mmCIF file of C-alpha atoms and ligand atoms in Angstrom:
data_model
loop_
_atom_site.group_PDB
_atom_site.id
_atom_site.type_symbol
_atom_site.label_atom_id
_atom_site.label_comp_id
_atom_site.label_asym_id
_atom_site.label_seq_id
_atom_site.Cartn_x
_atom_site.Cartn_y
_atom_site.Cartn_z
ATOM 1 C CA MET A 217 86.409 117.023 105.664
ATOM 2 C CA ALA A 218 82.988 119.482 104.911
ATOM 3 C CA ALA A 219 81.087 118.559 102.295
ATOM 4 C CA VAL A 220 80.948 120.974 99.067
ATOM 5 C CA LYS A 221 77.692 123.051 99.070
ATOM 6 C CA VAL A 222 76.091 124.238 95.476
ATOM 7 C CA PHE A 223 73.718 126.119 95.430
ATOM 8 C CA CYS A 224 70.919 126.269 93.231
ATOM 9 C CA TYR A 225 67.702 125.949 91.867
ATOM 10 C CA ALA A 226 65.171 122.973 91.546
ATOM 11 C CA ILE A 227 64.277 123.088 87.997
ATOM 12 C CA SER A 228 67.274 125.651 86.381
ATOM 13 C CA THR A 229 69.004 122.747 84.047
ATOM 14 C CA ALA A 230 72.836 124.984 84.902
ATOM 15 C CA SER A 231 72.054 123.518 88.728
ATOM 16 C CA ILE A 232 70.436 119.673 87.555
ATOM 17 C CA ARG A 233 74.001 120.125 85.690
ATOM 18 C CA VAL A 234 76.400 119.965 88.296
ATOM 19 C CA ILE A 235 74.291 118.197 90.717
ATOM 20 C CA LEU A 236 74.543 115.689 88.774
ATOM 21 C CA CYS A 237 78.106 115.521 87.942
ATOM 22 C CA LEU A 238 78.314 114.909 91.953
ATOM 23 C CA GLU A 239 75.785 112.327 91.518
ATOM 24 C CA GLU A 240 77.742 110.670 89.598
ATOM 25 C CA VAL A 241 81.224 110.417 90.879
ATOM 26 C CA GLY A 242 79.310 109.894 94.553
ATOM 27 C CA ALA A 243 80.933 112.777 96.258
ATOM 28 C CA GLU A 244 78.573 114.390 99.400
ATOM 29 C CA TYR A 245 77.799 117.499 98.840
ATOM 30 C CA GLU A 246 74.777 120.240 100.164
ATOM 31 C CA ARG A 247 72.324 121.345 98.112
ATOM 32 C CA VAL A 248 71.411 125.245 99.587
ATOM 33 C CA ASN A 249 68.346 126.160 97.835
ATOM 34 C CA ILE A 250 68.363 130.333 95.989
ATOM 35 C CA ASP A 251 64.565 130.797 95.936
ATOM 36 C CA MET A 252 64.667 131.424 92.427
ATOM 37 C CA ALA A 253 60.541 132.055 92.311
ATOM 38 C CA THR A 254 61.294 135.404 95.093
ATOM 39 C CA GLY A 255 64.537 136.893 93.633
ATOM 40 C CA GLU A 256 67.109 135.187 96.636
ATOM 41 C CA HIS A 257 69.587 134.605 93.244
ATOM 42 C CA LYS A 258 69.748 138.366 92.587
ATOM 43 C CA SER A 259 70.865 139.250 96.211
ATOM 44 C CA PRO A 260 73.716 140.300 97.670
ATOM 45 C CA ALA A 261 75.040 137.297 99.520
ATOM 46 C CA HIS A 262 73.958 135.745 95.997
ATOM 47 C CA VAL A 263 75.563 137.614 93.748
ATOM 48 C CA ALA A 264 78.858 137.324 96.002
ATOM 49 C CA LYS A 265 78.780 134.246 94.897
ATOM 50 C CA ASN A 266 78.023 134.394 91.514
ATOM 51 C CA PRO A 267 78.760 138.188 89.897
ATOM 52 C CA PHE A 268 76.056 137.888 86.781
ATOM 53 C CA GLY A 269 73.167 136.889 89.130
ATOM 54 C CA GLN A 270 72.638 133.023 87.997
ATOM 55 C CA VAL A 271 72.252 129.148 89.438
ATOM 56 C CA PRO A 272 73.943 127.888 90.341
ATOM 57 C CA ALA A 273 77.084 129.194 92.426
ATOM 58 C CA PHE A 274 79.468 126.522 94.273
ATOM 59 C CA GLN A 275 82.034 126.222 97.738
ATOM 60 C CA ASP A 276 83.957 124.206 98.472
ATOM 61 C CA GLY A 277 86.400 125.864 100.729
ATOM 62 C CA ASP A 278 87.929 129.001 100.750
ATOM 63 C CA LEU A 279 87.472 128.196 96.432
ATOM 64 C CA VAL A 280 83.905 130.057 94.745
ATOM 65 C CA LEU A 281 82.832 128.991 91.407
ATOM 66 C CA PHE A 282 80.388 129.982 89.327
ATOM 67 C CA GLU A 283 79.336 128.232 85.528
ATOM 68 C CA SER A 284 77.915 124.580 85.490
ATOM 69 C CA ARG A 285 80.377 123.319 82.414
ATOM 70 C CA ALA A 286 83.028 124.718 84.851
ATOM 71 C CA ILE A 287 82.019 123.818 87.957
ATOM 72 C CA GLY A 288 81.258 120.085 86.514
ATOM 73 C CA ARG A 289 85.237 120.412 85.522
ATOM 74 C CA TYR A 290 86.195 120.976 88.619
ATOM 75 C CA VAL A 291 83.683 118.274 89.957
ATOM 76 C CA LEU A 292 84.822 114.933 88.080
ATOM 77 C CA ARG A 293 88.360 116.583 88.458
ATOM 78 C CA LYS A 294 88.873 116.568 92.259
ATOM 79 C CA PHE A 295 86.853 112.926 92.452
ATOM 80 C CA LYS A 296 87.922 111.550 90.415
ATOM 81 C CA ALA A 297 88.493 107.590 90.701
ATOM 82 C CA SER A 298 89.738 105.089 88.364
ATOM 83 C CA ASP A 299 86.541 103.991 86.970
ATOM 84 C CA VAL A 300 85.318 107.746 86.901
ATOM 85 C CA ASP A 301 86.828 109.871 84.615
ATOM 86 C CA LEU A 302 84.446 111.479 82.969
ATOM 87 C CA LEU A 303 87.260 114.293 80.938
ATOM 88 C CA HIS A 304 88.801 111.174 80.136
ATOM 89 C CA GLY A 305 91.938 113.054 81.386
ATOM 90 C CA SER A 306 94.518 110.822 81.182
ATOM 91 C CA SER A 307 94.595 110.282 77.163
ATOM 92 C CA LEU A 308 94.642 113.774 75.029
ATOM 93 C CA GLU A 309 92.529 112.266 71.637
ATOM 94 C CA GLU A 310 89.714 111.001 74.489
ATOM 95 C CA SER A 311 89.924 114.473 76.404
ATOM 96 C CA ALA A 312 89.834 117.037 73.037
ATOM 97 C CA MET A 313 86.662 115.144 71.949
ATOM 98 C CA VAL A 314 85.284 115.524 75.510
ATOM 99 C CA ASP A 315 86.219 119.107 75.083
ATOM 100 C CA VAL A 316 84.442 119.239 71.279
ATOM 101 C CA TRP A 317 81.739 117.761 71.891
ATOM 102 C CA LEU A 318 81.057 119.836 75.025
ATOM 103 C CA GLU A 319 81.354 122.866 72.569
ATOM 104 C CA VAL A 320 78.775 121.494 70.760
ATOM 105 C CA GLU A 321 77.183 121.163 74.089
ATOM 106 C CA ALA A 322 77.390 124.492 74.427
ATOM 107 C CA GLN A 323 77.498 126.030 71.159
ATOM 108 C CA GLN A 324 75.312 123.888 69.665
ATOM 109 C CA TYR A 325 72.533 122.157 71.096
ATOM 110 C CA ASP A 326 72.114 124.144 73.757
ATOM 111 C CA LYS A 327 71.530 127.755 72.049
ATOM 112 C CA ALA A 328 68.483 125.541 69.623
ATOM 113 C CA ILE A 329 66.300 123.739 72.380
ATOM 114 C CA PHE A 330 66.765 125.684 75.424
ATOM 115 C CA PRO A 331 64.424 128.867 73.423
ATOM 116 C CA ILE A 332 62.444 125.963 72.975
ATOM 117 C CA TYR A 333 62.212 124.865 76.476
ATOM 118 C CA TYR A 334 62.284 128.598 78.342
ATOM 119 C CA GLN A 335 58.838 129.170 75.414
ATOM 120 C CA ALA A 336 56.960 126.302 75.550
ATOM 121 C CA MET A 337 57.609 125.617 79.761
ATOM 122 C CA ILE A 338 59.079 128.186 82.260
ATOM 123 C CA ILE A 339 56.508 130.953 79.895
ATOM 124 C CA PRO A 340 53.529 129.173 80.334
ATOM 125 C CA CYS A 341 54.700 127.751 83.882
ATOM 126 C CA PHE A 342 56.847 129.911 85.388
ATOM 127 C CA TYR A 343 55.390 132.512 84.592
ATOM 128 C CA GLY A 344 52.376 132.487 83.591
ATOM 129 C CA GLY A 345 52.925 134.121 80.273
ATOM 130 C CA THR A 346 52.095 132.636 76.716
ATOM 131 C CA THR A 347 54.476 130.602 74.273
ATOM 132 C CA ASP A 348 56.179 132.513 71.493
ATOM 133 C CA GLU A 349 55.482 130.232 68.836
ATOM 134 C CA LYS A 350 57.541 131.255 65.972
ATOM 135 C CA VAL A 351 60.714 130.945 68.203
ATOM 136 C CA VAL A 352 59.242 128.157 68.727
ATOM 137 C CA GLU A 353 59.386 127.432 65.202
ATOM 138 C CA GLU A 354 62.708 129.677 64.297
ATOM 139 C CA ASN A 355 64.605 127.301 67.058
ATOM 140 C CA LEU A 356 63.098 123.476 65.890
ATOM 141 C CA VAL A 357 64.574 123.989 62.727
ATOM 142 C CA LYS A 358 68.059 124.586 64.109
ATOM 143 C CA LEU A 359 67.245 121.774 66.767
ATOM 144 C CA ALA A 360 66.203 119.363 63.674
ATOM 145 C CA LYS A 361 69.584 119.868 62.119
ATOM 146 C CA VAL A 362 71.901 120.017 64.894
ATOM 147 C CA LEU A 363 70.379 117.117 65.856
ATOM 148 C CA ASP A 364 71.307 115.626 62.113
ATOM 149 C CA VAL A 365 74.370 115.976 63.051
ATOM 150 C CA TYR A 366 73.842 113.715 66.393
ATOM 151 C CA GLU A 367 72.633 111.114 64.234
ATOM 152 C CA ALA A 368 75.555 110.580 62.131
ATOM 153 C CA ARG A 369 77.963 110.641 64.982
ATOM 154 C CA LEU A 370 75.938 107.990 66.781
ATOM 155 C CA SER A 371 75.400 106.043 64.073
ATOM 156 C CA GLN A 372 79.212 104.857 64.409
ATOM 157 C CA THR A 373 80.050 105.713 68.142
ATOM 158 C CA LYS A 374 77.835 104.572 71.115
ATOM 159 C CA TYR A 375 78.282 108.493 73.178
ATOM 160 C CA LEU A 376 79.194 111.619 71.493
ATOM 161 C CA ALA A 377 82.875 111.993 72.353
ATOM 162 C CA GLY A 378 83.782 107.740 71.944
ATOM 163 C CA ASP A 379 82.344 104.835 72.997
ATOM 164 C CA PHE A 380 82.418 106.094 76.777
ATOM 165 C CA PHE A 381 80.424 107.843 78.525
ATOM 166 C CA SER A 382 81.726 111.235 79.426
ATOM 167 C CA PHE A 383 80.859 114.900 80.714
ATOM 168 C CA ALA A 384 79.741 115.425 76.657
ATOM 169 C CA ASP A 385 76.975 113.642 77.301
ATOM 170 C CA LEU A 386 76.098 113.841 80.862
ATOM 171 C CA SER A 387 76.035 117.896 79.877
ATOM 172 C CA HIS A 388 72.849 117.432 77.505
ATOM 173 C CA TYR A 389 70.734 115.464 80.290
ATOM 174 C CA PRO A 390 68.897 118.529 81.879
ATOM 175 C CA VAL A 391 67.843 120.610 79.006
ATOM 176 C CA THR A 392 66.714 117.037 77.701
ATOM 177 C CA HIS A 393 65.621 116.360 81.109
ATOM 178 C CA PHE A 394 63.152 118.968 80.898
ATOM 179 C CA SER A 395 61.974 119.774 76.584
ATOM 180 C CA ILE A 396 61.360 115.026 75.807
ATOM 181 C CA THR A 397 58.336 116.075 77.388
ATOM 182 C CA ILE A 398 57.908 118.452 75.051
ATOM 183 C CA PRO A 399 55.912 116.820 71.916
ATOM 184 C CA GLN A 400 57.669 118.463 69.084
ATOM 185 C CA VAL A 401 61.123 117.644 70.098
ATOM 186 C CA ALA A 402 59.801 114.463 70.689
ATOM 187 C CA ALA A 403 59.313 113.634 67.546
ATOM 188 C CA LEU A 404 63.180 115.072 66.615
ATOM 189 C CA PHE A 405 63.931 111.967 69.094
ATOM 190 C CA ASP A 406 61.436 109.661 67.603
ATOM 191 C CA ALA A 407 62.367 110.142 63.942
ATOM 192 C CA ARG A 408 65.769 109.703 64.799
ATOM 193 C CA PRO A 409 66.698 106.348 65.873
ATOM 194 C CA HIS A 410 70.861 106.666 67.715
ATOM 195 C CA VAL A 411 70.689 109.996 68.626
ATOM 196 C CA LYS A 412 67.042 107.495 71.214
ATOM 197 C CA ALA A 413 68.719 104.562 71.768
ATOM 198 C CA TRP A 414 71.843 107.431 73.027
ATOM 199 C CA TRP A 415 69.461 109.166 75.266
ATOM 200 C CA GLU A 416 67.419 106.727 76.624
ATOM 201 C CA SER A 417 70.916 105.002 77.601
ATOM 202 C CA LEU A 418 71.281 108.810 78.967
ATOM 203 C CA GLU A 419 68.218 108.427 81.297
ATOM 204 C CA SER A 420 68.300 104.928 82.764
ATOM 205 C CA ARG A 421 72.156 105.598 84.110
ATOM 206 C CA PRO A 422 72.194 105.126 88.446
ATOM 207 C CA ALA A 423 72.302 108.890 88.804
ATOM 208 C CA SER A 424 70.013 110.579 86.268
ATOM 209 C CA LYS A 425 67.735 108.684 87.770
ATOM 210 C CA LYS A 426 68.810 109.562 91.030
ATOM 211 C CA VAL A 427 68.669 112.633 90.099
ATOM 212 C CA ALA A 428 65.667 112.577 88.454
ATOM 213 C CA ALA A 429 63.347 111.803 90.776
ATOM 214 C CA LYS A 430 64.444 114.921 92.848
ATOM 215 C CA ILE A 431 62.744 117.365 89.995
ATOM 216 C CA PRO A 432 59.196 118.824 90.158
ATOM 217 C CA GLN A 433 57.193 118.617 86.978
ATOM 218 C CA LEU A 434 56.551 121.470 84.832
ATOM 219 C CA SER A 435 52.927 121.898 83.478
HETATM 220 C C1 GS8 B 719 73.840 129.860 82.449
HETATM 221 C C2 GS8 B 719 73.328 130.533 83.551
HETATM 222 C C3 GS8 B 719 71.439 130.279 83.898
HETATM 223 O O1 GS8 B 719 71.948 131.047 83.010
HETATM 224 C C4 GS8 B 719 75.897 128.585 83.423
HETATM 225 O O2 GS8 B 719 75.872 128.361 84.795
HETATM 226 O O3 GS8 B 719 76.195 126.989 83.158
HETATM 227 N N1 GS8 B 719 76.118 129.619 81.265
HETATM 228 C C5 GS8 B 719 75.026 129.833 82.624
HETATM 229 N N2 GS8 B 719 71.002 130.106 85.197
HETATM 230 C C6 GS8 B 719 69.747 130.330 84.974
HETATM 231 C C7 GS8 B 719 68.577 129.552 85.427
HETATM 232 S S1 GS8 B 719 68.909 128.192 84.303
HETATM 233 O O4 GS8 B 719 70.181 126.849 84.871
HETATM 234 C C8 GS8 B 719 69.277 132.054 85.757
HETATM 235 O O5 GS8 B 719 69.673 132.425 87.117
HETATM 236 N N3 GS8 B 719 69.004 132.335 85.408
HETATM 237 C C9 GS8 B 719 68.391 134.077 86.537
HETATM 238 C C10 GS8 B 719 68.689 135.314 85.540
HETATM 239 O O6 GS8 B 719 69.523 135.523 84.115
HETATM 240 O O7 GS8 B 719 68.687 136.043 86.788
#
């Protein structure tokens, strides 16, 4: 069986989400680098795979997908094993909780933390520009409120969807991997012991360590 292909860029958080899913399930895959620095993500060949001209894209035979969370679900379903089902598809209730916290990740967490990451790291390190501190400050306030909800949740269950690691937790890894190096973000985590312990448990997973070793540092 030909390996699936991920069209990705090393510091793209959405690309890292897909790679992490593949590593968690131990699937064979091929990484195809799309050089965002030269605009390759806007090339006709890539736009044919992702019509928004973004990374990642994904190919399994004739099937071509985009949107990292949808790709992640496909990977986790396709390579699901009895001991690795990060969607908890065999339980209606557990899979519903995974869906709830995946939505929270996409609609609340990412919407607050991504602008901080973009302003504090991508703009200065990738584009050589100046951080808009107002955007950072506004989103730190939003992130603090989101993390208050997480702290309450994680004081009841070990992981977000329950006492089991799931795609909902995994999906937080990429942007947090970078953003935790921003002192104001680290301070928000440090002030919430359950959130901090949860993050440490995500970071210490073998798949996370393997993926992190290949992510270039942004500085
Ligand atoms: C977001 C992809 C995205 O923003 C997903 O796959 O989850 N909702 C989509 N990709 C960024 C790189 S960060 O991962 C990207 O390709 N940006 C270039 C652009 O928008 O032109």
